[in-house]
Coordinates of C-alpha atoms in Angstrom, one line a residue:
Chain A
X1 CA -48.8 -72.9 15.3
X2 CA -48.2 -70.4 12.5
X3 CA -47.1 -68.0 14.5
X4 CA -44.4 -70.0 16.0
X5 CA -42.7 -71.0 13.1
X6 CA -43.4 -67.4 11.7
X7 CA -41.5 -66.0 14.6
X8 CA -38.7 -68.7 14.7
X9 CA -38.2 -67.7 10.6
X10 CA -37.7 -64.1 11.9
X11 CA -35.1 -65.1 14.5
X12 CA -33.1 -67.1 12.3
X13 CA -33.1 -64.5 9.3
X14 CA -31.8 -62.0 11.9
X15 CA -29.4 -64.0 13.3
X16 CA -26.2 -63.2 11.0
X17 CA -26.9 -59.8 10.9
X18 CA -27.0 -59.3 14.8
X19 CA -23.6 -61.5 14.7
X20 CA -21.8 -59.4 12.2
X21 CA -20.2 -62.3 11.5
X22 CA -20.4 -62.2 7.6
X23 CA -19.2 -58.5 8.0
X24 CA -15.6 -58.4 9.7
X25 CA -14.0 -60.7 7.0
X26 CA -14.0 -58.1 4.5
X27 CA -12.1 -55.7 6.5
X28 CA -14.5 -53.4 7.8
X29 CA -13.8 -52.1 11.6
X30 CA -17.0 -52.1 14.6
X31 CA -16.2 -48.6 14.9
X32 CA -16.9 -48.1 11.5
X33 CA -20.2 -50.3 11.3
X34 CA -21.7 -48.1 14.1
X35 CA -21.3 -44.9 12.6
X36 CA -22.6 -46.3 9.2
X37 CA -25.5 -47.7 11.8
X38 CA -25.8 -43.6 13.6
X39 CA -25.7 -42.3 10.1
X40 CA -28.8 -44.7 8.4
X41 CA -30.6 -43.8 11.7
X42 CA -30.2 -40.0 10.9
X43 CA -31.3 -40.6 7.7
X44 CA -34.5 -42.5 8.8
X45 CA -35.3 -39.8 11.3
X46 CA -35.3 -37.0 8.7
X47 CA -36.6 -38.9 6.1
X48 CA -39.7 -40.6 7.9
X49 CA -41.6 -37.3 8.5
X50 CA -40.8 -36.3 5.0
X51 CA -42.9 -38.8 4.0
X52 CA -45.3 -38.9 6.9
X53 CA -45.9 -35.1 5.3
X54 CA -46.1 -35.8 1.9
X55 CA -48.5 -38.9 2.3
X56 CA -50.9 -37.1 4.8
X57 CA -50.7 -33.4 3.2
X58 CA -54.3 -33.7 1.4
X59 CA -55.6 -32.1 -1.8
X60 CA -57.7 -28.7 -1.6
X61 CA -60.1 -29.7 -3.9
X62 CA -61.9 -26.3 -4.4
X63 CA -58.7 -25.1 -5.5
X64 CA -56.7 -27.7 -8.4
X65 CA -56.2 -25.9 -11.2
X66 CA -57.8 -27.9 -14.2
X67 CA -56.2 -28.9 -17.1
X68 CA -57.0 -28.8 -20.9
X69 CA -58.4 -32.4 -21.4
X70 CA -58.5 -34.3 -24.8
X71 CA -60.4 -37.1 -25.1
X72 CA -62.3 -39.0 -28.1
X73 CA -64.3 -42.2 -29.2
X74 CA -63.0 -44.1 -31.4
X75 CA -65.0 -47.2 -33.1
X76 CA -65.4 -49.5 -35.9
X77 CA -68.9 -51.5 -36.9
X78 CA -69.8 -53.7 -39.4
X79 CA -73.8 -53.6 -39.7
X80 CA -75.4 -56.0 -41.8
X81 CA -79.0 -54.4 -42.7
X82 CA -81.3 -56.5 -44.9
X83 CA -78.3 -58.6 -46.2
X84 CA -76.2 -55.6 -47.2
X85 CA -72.8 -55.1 -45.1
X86 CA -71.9 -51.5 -44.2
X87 CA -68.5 -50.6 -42.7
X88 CA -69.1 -47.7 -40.3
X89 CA -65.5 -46.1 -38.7
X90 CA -66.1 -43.5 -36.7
X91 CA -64.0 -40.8 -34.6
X92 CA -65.3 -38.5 -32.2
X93 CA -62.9 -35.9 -30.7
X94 CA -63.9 -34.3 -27.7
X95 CA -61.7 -31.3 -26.6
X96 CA -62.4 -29.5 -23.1
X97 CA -60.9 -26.5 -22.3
X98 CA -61.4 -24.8 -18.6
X99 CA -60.7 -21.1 -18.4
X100 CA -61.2 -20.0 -14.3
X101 CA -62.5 -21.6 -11.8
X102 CA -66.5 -21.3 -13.5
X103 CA -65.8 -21.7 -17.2
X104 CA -65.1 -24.3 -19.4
X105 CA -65.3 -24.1 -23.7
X106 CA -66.2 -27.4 -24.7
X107 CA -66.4 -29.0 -28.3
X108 CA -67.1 -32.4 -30.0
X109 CA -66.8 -33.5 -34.0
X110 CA -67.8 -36.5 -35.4
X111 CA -66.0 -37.6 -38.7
X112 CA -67.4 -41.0 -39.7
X113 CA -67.9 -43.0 -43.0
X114 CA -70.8 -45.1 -44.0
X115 CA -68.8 -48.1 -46.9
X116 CA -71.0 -49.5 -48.8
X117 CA -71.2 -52.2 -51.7
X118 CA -71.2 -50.1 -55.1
X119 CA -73.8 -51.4 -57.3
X120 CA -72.0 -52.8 -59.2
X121 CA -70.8 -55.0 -55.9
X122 CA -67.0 -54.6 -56.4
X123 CA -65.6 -53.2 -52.9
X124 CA -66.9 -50.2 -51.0
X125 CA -67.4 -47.1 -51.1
X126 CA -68.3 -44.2 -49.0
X127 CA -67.5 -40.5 -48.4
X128 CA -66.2 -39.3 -44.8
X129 CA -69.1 -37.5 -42.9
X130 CA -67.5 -34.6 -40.8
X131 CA -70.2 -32.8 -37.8
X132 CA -69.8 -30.5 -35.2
X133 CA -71.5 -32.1 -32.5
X134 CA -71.9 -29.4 -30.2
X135 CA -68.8 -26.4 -29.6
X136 CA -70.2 -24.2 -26.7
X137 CA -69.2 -22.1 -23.6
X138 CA -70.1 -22.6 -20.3
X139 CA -70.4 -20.1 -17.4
X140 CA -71.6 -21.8 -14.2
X141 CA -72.7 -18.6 -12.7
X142 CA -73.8 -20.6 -9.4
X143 CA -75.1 -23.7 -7.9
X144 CA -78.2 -23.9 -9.4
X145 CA -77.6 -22.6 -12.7
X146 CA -75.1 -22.9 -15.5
X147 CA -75.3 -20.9 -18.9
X148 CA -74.4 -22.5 -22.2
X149 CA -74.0 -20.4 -25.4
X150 CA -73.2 -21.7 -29.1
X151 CA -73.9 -25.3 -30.9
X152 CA -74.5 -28.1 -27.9
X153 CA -76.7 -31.2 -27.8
X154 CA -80.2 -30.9 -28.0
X155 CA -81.8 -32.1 -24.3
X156 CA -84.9 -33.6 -25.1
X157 CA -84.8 -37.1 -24.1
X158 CA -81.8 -38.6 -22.5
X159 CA -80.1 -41.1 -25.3
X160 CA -78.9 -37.8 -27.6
X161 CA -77.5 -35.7 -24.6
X162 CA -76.2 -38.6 -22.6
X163 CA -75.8 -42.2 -24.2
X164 CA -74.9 -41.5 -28.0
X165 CA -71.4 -41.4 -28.1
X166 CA -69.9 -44.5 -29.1
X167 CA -68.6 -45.7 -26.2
X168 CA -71.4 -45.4 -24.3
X169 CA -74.3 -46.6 -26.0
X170 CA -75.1 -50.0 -25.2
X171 CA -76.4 -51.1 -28.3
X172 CA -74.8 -49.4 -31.4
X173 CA -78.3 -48.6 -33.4
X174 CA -80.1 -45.4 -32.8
X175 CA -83.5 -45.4 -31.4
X176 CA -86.0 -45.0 -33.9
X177 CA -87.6 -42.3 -32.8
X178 CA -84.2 -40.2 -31.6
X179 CA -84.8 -37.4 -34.4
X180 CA -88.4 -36.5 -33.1
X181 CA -87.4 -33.0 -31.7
X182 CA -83.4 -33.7 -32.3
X183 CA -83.5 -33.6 -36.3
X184 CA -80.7 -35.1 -37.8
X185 CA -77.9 -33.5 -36.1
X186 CA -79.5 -33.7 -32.6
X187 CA -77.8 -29.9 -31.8
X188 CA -79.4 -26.5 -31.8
X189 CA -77.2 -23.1 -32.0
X190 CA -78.2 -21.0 -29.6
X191 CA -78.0 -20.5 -25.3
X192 CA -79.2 -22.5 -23.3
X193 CA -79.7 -22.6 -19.1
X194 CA -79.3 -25.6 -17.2
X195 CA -78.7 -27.0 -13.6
X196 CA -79.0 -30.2 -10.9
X197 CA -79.5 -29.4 -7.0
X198 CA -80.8 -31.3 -4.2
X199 CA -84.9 -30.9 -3.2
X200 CA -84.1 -33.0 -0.5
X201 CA -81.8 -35.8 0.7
X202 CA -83.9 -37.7 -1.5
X203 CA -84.5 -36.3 -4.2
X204 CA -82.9 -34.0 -7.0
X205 CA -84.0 -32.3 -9.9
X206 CA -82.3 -31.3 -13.0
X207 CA -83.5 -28.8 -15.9
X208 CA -82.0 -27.5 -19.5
X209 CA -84.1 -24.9 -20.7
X210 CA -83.1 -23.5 -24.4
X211 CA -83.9 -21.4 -27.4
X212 CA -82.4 -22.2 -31.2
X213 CA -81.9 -19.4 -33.6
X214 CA -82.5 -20.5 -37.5
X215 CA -79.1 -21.6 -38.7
X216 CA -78.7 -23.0 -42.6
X217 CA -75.0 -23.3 -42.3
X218 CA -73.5 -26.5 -43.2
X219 CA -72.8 -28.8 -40.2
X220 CA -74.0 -26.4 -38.1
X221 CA -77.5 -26.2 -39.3
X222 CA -80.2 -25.9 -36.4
X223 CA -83.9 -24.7 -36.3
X224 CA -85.8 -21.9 -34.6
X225 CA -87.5 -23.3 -31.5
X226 CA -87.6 -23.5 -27.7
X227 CA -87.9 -26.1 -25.2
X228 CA -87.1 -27.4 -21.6
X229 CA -86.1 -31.3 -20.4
X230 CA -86.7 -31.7 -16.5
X231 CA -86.1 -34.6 -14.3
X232 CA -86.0 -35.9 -11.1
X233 CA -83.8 -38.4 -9.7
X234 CA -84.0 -40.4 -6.9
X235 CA -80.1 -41.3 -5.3
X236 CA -81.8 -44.3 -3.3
X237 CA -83.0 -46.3 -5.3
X238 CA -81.5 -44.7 -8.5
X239 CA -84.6 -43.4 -10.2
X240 CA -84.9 -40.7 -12.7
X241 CA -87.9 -39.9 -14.0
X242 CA -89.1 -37.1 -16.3
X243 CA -90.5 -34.9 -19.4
X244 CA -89.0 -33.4 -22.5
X245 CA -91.2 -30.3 -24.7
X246 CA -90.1 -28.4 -27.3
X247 CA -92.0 -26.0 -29.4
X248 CA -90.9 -25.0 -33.2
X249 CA -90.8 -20.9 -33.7
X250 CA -90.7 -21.6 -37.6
X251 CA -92.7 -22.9 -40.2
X252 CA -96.3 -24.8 -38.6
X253 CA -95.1 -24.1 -35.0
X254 CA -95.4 -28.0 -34.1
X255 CA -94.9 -29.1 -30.8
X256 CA -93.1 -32.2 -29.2
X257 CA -93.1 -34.0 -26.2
X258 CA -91.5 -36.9 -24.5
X259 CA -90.8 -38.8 -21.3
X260 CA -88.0 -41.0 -20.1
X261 CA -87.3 -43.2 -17.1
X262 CA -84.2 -44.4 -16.0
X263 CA -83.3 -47.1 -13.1
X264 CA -80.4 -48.3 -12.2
X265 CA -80.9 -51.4 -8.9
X266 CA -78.2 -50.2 -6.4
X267 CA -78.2 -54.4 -5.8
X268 CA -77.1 -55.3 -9.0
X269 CA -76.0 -54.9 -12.1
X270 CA -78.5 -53.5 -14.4
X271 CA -79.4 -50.9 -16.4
X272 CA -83.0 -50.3 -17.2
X273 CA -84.1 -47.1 -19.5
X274 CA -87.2 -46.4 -21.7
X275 CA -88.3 -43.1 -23.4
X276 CA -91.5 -42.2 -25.5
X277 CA -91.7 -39.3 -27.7
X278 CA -94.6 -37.8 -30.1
X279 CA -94.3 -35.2 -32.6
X280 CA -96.3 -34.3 -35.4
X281 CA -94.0 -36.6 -37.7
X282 CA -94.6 -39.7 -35.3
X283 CA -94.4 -41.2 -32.3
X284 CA -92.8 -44.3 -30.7
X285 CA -90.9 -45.4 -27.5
X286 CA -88.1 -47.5 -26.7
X287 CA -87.3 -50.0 -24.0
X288 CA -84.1 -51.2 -23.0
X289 CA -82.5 -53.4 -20.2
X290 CA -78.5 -54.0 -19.9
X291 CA -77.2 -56.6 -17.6
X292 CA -73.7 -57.0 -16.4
X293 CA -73.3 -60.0 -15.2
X294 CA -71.1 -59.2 -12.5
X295 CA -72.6 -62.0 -10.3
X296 CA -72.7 -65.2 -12.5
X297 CA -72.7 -68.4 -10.1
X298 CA -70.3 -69.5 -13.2
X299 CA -67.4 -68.6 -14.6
X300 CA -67.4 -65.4 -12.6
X301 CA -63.9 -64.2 -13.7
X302 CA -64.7 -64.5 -17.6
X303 CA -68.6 -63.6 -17.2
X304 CA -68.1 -60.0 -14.7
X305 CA -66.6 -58.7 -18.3
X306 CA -70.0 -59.6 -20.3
X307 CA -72.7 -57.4 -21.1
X308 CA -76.5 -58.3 -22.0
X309 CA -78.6 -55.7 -24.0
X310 CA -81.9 -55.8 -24.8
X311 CA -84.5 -52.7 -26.7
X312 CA -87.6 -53.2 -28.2
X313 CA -89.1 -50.3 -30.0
X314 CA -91.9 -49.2 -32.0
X315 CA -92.4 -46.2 -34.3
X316 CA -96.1 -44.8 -35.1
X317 CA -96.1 -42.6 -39.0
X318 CA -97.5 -38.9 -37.8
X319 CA -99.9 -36.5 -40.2
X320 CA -96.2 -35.5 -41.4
X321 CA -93.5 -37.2 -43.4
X322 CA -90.1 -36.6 -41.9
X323 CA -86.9 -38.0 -43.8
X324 CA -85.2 -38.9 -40.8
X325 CA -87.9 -41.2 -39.2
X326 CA -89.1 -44.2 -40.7
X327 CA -91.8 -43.6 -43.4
X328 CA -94.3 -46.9 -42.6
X329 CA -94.6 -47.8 -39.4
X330 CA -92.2 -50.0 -37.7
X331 CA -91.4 -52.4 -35.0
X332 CA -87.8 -53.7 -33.7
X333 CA -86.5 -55.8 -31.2
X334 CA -82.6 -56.0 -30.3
X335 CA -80.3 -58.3 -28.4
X336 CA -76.8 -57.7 -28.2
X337 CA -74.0 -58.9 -26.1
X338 CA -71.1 -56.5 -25.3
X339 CA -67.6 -57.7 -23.6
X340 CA -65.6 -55.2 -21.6
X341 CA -61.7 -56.0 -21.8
X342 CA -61.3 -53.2 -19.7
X343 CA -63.3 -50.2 -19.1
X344 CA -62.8 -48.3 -22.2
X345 CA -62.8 -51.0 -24.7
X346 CA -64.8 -53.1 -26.0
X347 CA -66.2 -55.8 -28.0
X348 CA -70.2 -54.9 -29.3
X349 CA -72.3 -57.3 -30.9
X350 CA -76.3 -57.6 -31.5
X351 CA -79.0 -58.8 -33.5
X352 CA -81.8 -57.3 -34.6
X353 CA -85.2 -57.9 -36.3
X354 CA -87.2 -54.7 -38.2
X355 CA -90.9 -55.6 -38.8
X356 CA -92.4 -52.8 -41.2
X357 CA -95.0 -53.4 -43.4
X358 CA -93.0 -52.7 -46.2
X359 CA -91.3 -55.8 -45.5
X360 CA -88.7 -57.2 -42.6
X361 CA -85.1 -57.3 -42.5
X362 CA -82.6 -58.4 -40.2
X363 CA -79.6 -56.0 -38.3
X364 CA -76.7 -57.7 -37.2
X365 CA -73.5 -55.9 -36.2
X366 CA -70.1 -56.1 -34.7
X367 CA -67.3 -53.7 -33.8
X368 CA -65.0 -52.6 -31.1
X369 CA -65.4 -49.6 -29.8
X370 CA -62.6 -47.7 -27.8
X371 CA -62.2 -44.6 -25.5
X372 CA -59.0 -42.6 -24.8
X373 CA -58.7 -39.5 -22.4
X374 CA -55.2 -37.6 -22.4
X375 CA -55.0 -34.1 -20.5
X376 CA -52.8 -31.8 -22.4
X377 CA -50.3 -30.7 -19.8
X378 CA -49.5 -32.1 -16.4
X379 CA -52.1 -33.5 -14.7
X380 CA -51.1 -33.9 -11.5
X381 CA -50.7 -31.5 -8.4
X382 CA -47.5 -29.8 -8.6
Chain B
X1 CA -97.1 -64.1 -39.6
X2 CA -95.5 -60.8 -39.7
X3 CA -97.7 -60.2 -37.0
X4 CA -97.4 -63.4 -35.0
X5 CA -93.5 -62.8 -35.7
X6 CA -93.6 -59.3 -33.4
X7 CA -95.9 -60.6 -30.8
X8 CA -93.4 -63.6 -30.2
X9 CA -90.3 -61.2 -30.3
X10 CA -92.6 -58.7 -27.8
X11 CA -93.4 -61.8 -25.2
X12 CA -89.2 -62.7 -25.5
X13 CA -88.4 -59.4 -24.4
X14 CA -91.0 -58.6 -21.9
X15 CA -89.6 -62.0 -20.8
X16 CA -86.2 -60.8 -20.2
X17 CA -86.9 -57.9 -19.2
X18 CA -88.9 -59.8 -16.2
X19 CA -86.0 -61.8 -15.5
X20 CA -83.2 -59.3 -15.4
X21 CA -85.8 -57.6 -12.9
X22 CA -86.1 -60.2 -10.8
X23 CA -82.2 -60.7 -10.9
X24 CA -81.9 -57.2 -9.5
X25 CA -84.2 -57.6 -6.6
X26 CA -82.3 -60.9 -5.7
X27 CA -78.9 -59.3 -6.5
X28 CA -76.5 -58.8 -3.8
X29 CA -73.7 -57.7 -5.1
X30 CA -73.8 -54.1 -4.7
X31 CA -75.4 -54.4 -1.2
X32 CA -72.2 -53.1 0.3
X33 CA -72.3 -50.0 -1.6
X34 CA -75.6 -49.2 -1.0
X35 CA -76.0 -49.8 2.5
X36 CA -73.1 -47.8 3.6
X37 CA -74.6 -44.7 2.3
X38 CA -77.0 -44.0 4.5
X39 CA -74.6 -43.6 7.5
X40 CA -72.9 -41.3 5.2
X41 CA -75.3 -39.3 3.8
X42 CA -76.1 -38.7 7.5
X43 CA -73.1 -37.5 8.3
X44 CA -72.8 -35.3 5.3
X45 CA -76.0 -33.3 6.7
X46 CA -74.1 -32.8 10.2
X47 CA -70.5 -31.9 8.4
X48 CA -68.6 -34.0 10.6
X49 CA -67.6 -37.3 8.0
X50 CA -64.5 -38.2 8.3
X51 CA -62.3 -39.3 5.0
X52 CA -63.1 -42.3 5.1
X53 CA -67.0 -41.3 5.1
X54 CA -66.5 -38.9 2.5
X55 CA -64.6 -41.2 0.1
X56 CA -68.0 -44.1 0.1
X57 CA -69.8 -40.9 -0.5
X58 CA -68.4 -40.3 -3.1
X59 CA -68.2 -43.9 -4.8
X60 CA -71.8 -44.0 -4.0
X61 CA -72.6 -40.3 -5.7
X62 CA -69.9 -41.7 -8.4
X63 CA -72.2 -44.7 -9.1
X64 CA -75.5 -43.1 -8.4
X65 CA -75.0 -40.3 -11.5
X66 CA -71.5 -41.2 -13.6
X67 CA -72.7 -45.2 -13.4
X68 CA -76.0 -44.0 -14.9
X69 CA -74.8 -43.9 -18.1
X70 CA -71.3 -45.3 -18.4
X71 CA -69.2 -48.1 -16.7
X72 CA -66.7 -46.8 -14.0
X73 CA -63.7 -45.6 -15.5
X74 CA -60.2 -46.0 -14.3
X75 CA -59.4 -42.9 -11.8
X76 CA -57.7 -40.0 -13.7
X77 CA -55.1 -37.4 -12.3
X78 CA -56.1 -34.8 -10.1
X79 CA -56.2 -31.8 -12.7
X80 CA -57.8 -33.8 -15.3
X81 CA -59.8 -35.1 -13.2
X82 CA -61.1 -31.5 -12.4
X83 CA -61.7 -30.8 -16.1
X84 CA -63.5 -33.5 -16.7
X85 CA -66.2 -33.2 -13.7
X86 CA -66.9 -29.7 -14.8
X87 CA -67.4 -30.9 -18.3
X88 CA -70.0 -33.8 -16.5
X89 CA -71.6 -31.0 -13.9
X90 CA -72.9 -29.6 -17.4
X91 CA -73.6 -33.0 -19.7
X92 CA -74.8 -34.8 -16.7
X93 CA -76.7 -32.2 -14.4
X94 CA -74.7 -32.6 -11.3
X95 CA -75.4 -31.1 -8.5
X96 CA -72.6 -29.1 -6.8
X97 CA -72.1 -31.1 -3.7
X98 CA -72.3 -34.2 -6.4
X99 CA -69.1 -32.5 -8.3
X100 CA -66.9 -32.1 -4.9
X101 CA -67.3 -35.7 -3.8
X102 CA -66.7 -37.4 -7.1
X103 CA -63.6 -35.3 -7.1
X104 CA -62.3 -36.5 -4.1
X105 CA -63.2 -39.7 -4.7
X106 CA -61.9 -40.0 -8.3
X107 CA -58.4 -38.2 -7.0
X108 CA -57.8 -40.0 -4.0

């Protein structure tokens, strides 16, 4: 039945133009209206395999030339800690710069600023923070192996090489136990050699090997040590799993070691990763499940944006103080709720509770958090 | 009661964690995606997928090592897009058969 009165539609919109009766009243001759007909015709013929050829002519992928990229997280949190507000904003340029077809210079800063309540309570105050996260060189000198030279992210553990930045971190707190092995900065100066290749079909392994030479410069201070992260990863059912050491060449030659697990349902939508680490200044783990709920039997439309975190986490004191690790031992569970208005921003929110024995506190925050990407020159194929 | 205090906020998350486990075993959602692959990855090995195989290759290599870490961003232009999987082949450990099919399937 549709297709009859589809097909009677298409008759009768034809029908004037297959007449010409509209046409001849405005003084325009057949002879005229056929050569304008042979001439569109022409046009069609050349034209059509123009963009036959421009729609089917593919990409050689081994061969775009890539493009400087700038890119950078933006963000602003409120944390409440203990019933004291803090006003965190935060910027974190990241500039990427290929040279060739196997090198690329790549570089990130922080500049952020931690507002606090003066004590004497009237607005706040704070002083902007500025880091180099990590400027380095890369050479991948094959398949299997790619060398790194100058400041880049410590790999021990996954959550300071691959979820800090503020855009990506699911909840907006920093493990506890994140500077065991990372120190405050969570870079080293130095070279490092790293790779990913397939074992088999099923299975891949990745590795960062690295040594850190002594560096007391400011903002790009980094200790003397060695250490490898290795992991392997399972595409089927989206498993990594894997081990983190590092040994310090200075001062009581400590060692560290951690684990982490990652898993990631190909059925769904969620995110599950946990990590231990142990030091001589502590231990602890961490535990956290995200959900997108992408599949809600309600409100599907409004829910596929919204995001359910969860970590609990629990610190162990070592035989030696550290100033970046908590001091008593301590205990926190998380929950925070994250909407995605598109892909690269958001709104983050989440609640925490801190058991110490020192006392307990609560940790709220809320922020947006935003990422922008611009490539500095054309980006597309000439 | 400090005490009592953790162990409740331990059970609460153990709790949810059991759910949201159990909600990705029942999940179908993704099914698609992760079914497909296997023909693919099949006819990776051989060298004979067509575009169409390579491009769920790539969305499943895309969701199997960017998705790890990050949601899916919006595709980028081809050049960029070459700068910035070079920039992930180091950050994220890809392999390089993992770089060429992202790229494709972030470009196309």
């Amino acid at each position: 039945m549709r297709l009859d009165l589809e097909g009677t539609s298409g008759t009768s919109r034809k029908k004037p133009g297959v007449r010409g009766s509209r046409i001849r009243p405005i003084g325009i001759t057949r002879a005229a209206s056929q050569m304008a007909m042979r001439c569109l015709a022409v046009l069609c013929l050349l034209g059509i395999p123009a963009v036959a050829c421009a729609q089917s002519e593919p990409l050689d992928f081994d061969n775009i030339k890539p493009v400087p990229v700038f890119s950078a997280g933006v963000g602003f949190i409120t944390a409440f800690q203990g019933g004291t507000p803090n006003l965190d904003p935060l910027v974190s340029p990241v500039i990427l710069v290929p040279l060739g077809q196997n090198w690329l210079i790549e570089s990130r800063d922080t500049f952020e600023s931690d507002l606090a309540p003066p004590p004497d309570g009237i607005g706040y105050k704070g002083v902007l923070e500025k880091e180099v996260d990590y400027l380095q060189v890369d050479y991948i000198a094959n398949p299997y192996l790619t060398v790194t030279v100058g400041r880049f992210l410590t790999p021990f553990g996954i959550f300071n090489e691959r979820l800090y930045p503020i855009w990506i971190r699911d909840l907006q707190s920093d493990p506890l136990i994140l500077p065991i092995a990372t120190g405050p900065s969570g870079a080293q100066t130095g070279a490092m050699l790293r790779g990913g290749f397939s074992i088999t079909p099923r299975v891949e392994m990745n590795y960062a090997t690295y040594f850190s030479t002594l560096s007391t410069i400011n903002r790009i201070d980094s200790d003397r040590d060695a250490g490898f992260r290795t992991g392997l990863f399972f595409p089927g059912p989206r498993v990594e799993i894997g081990g983190s050491f590092q040994h310090l060449l200075q001062d009581d030659h400590s060692n560290a070691f951690g684990f982490h697990f990652e898993w990631q349902p190909p059925s769904t939508s969620l995110d599950l990763r946990a990590e231990y680490a142990r030091s001589h200044n502590g231990s602890g783990y961490w535990i956290e499940p995200a959900y997108k709920l992408t599949n809600a039997p309600i409100w599907r439309h409004e829910l596929r944006h919204v995001q359910l975190v969860g970590r609990m986490q629990q610190f162990f004191t070592g035989t030696v103080v550290d100033d970046d690790l908590p001091v008593l031992n301590t205990n926190m569970f998380e929950f925070g709720m994250n909407y995605y208005f598109r892909d690269d921003i958001r709104f983050v929110s989440s609640y925490g509770r801190q058991f110490a024995t020192g006392g307990n506190e609560n940790v709220w925050t809320l922020g947006l958090t935003y990422r922008v990407a611009l490539p500095l020159g054309h980006g597309d194929v000439q | 009661m400090t005490a009592r205090r953790y162990v409740t906020c331990g059970i609460l998350t153990l709790a949810m964690a059991l759910f949201l486990t159990a909600g990705a075993l029942a999940g179908n959602d993704r099914s698609g995606t992760a079914n497909a692959p296997a023909t693919a990855t099949t006819a990776a090995a051989s060298g004979k997928q067509d575009e169409a195989a390579l491009r769920i290759e790539g969305e499943r290599r895309f969701r199997a090592n960017c998705g790890r870490c990050h949601q899916a961003p919006h595709k980028f232009p081809p050049r960029m897009m070459a700068t910035i999987i070079r920039h992930m082949r180091v950050r994220a450990t890809l392999t390089d058969e993992d770089m060429r099919l992202i790229l494709q399937y972030m470009t196309q």
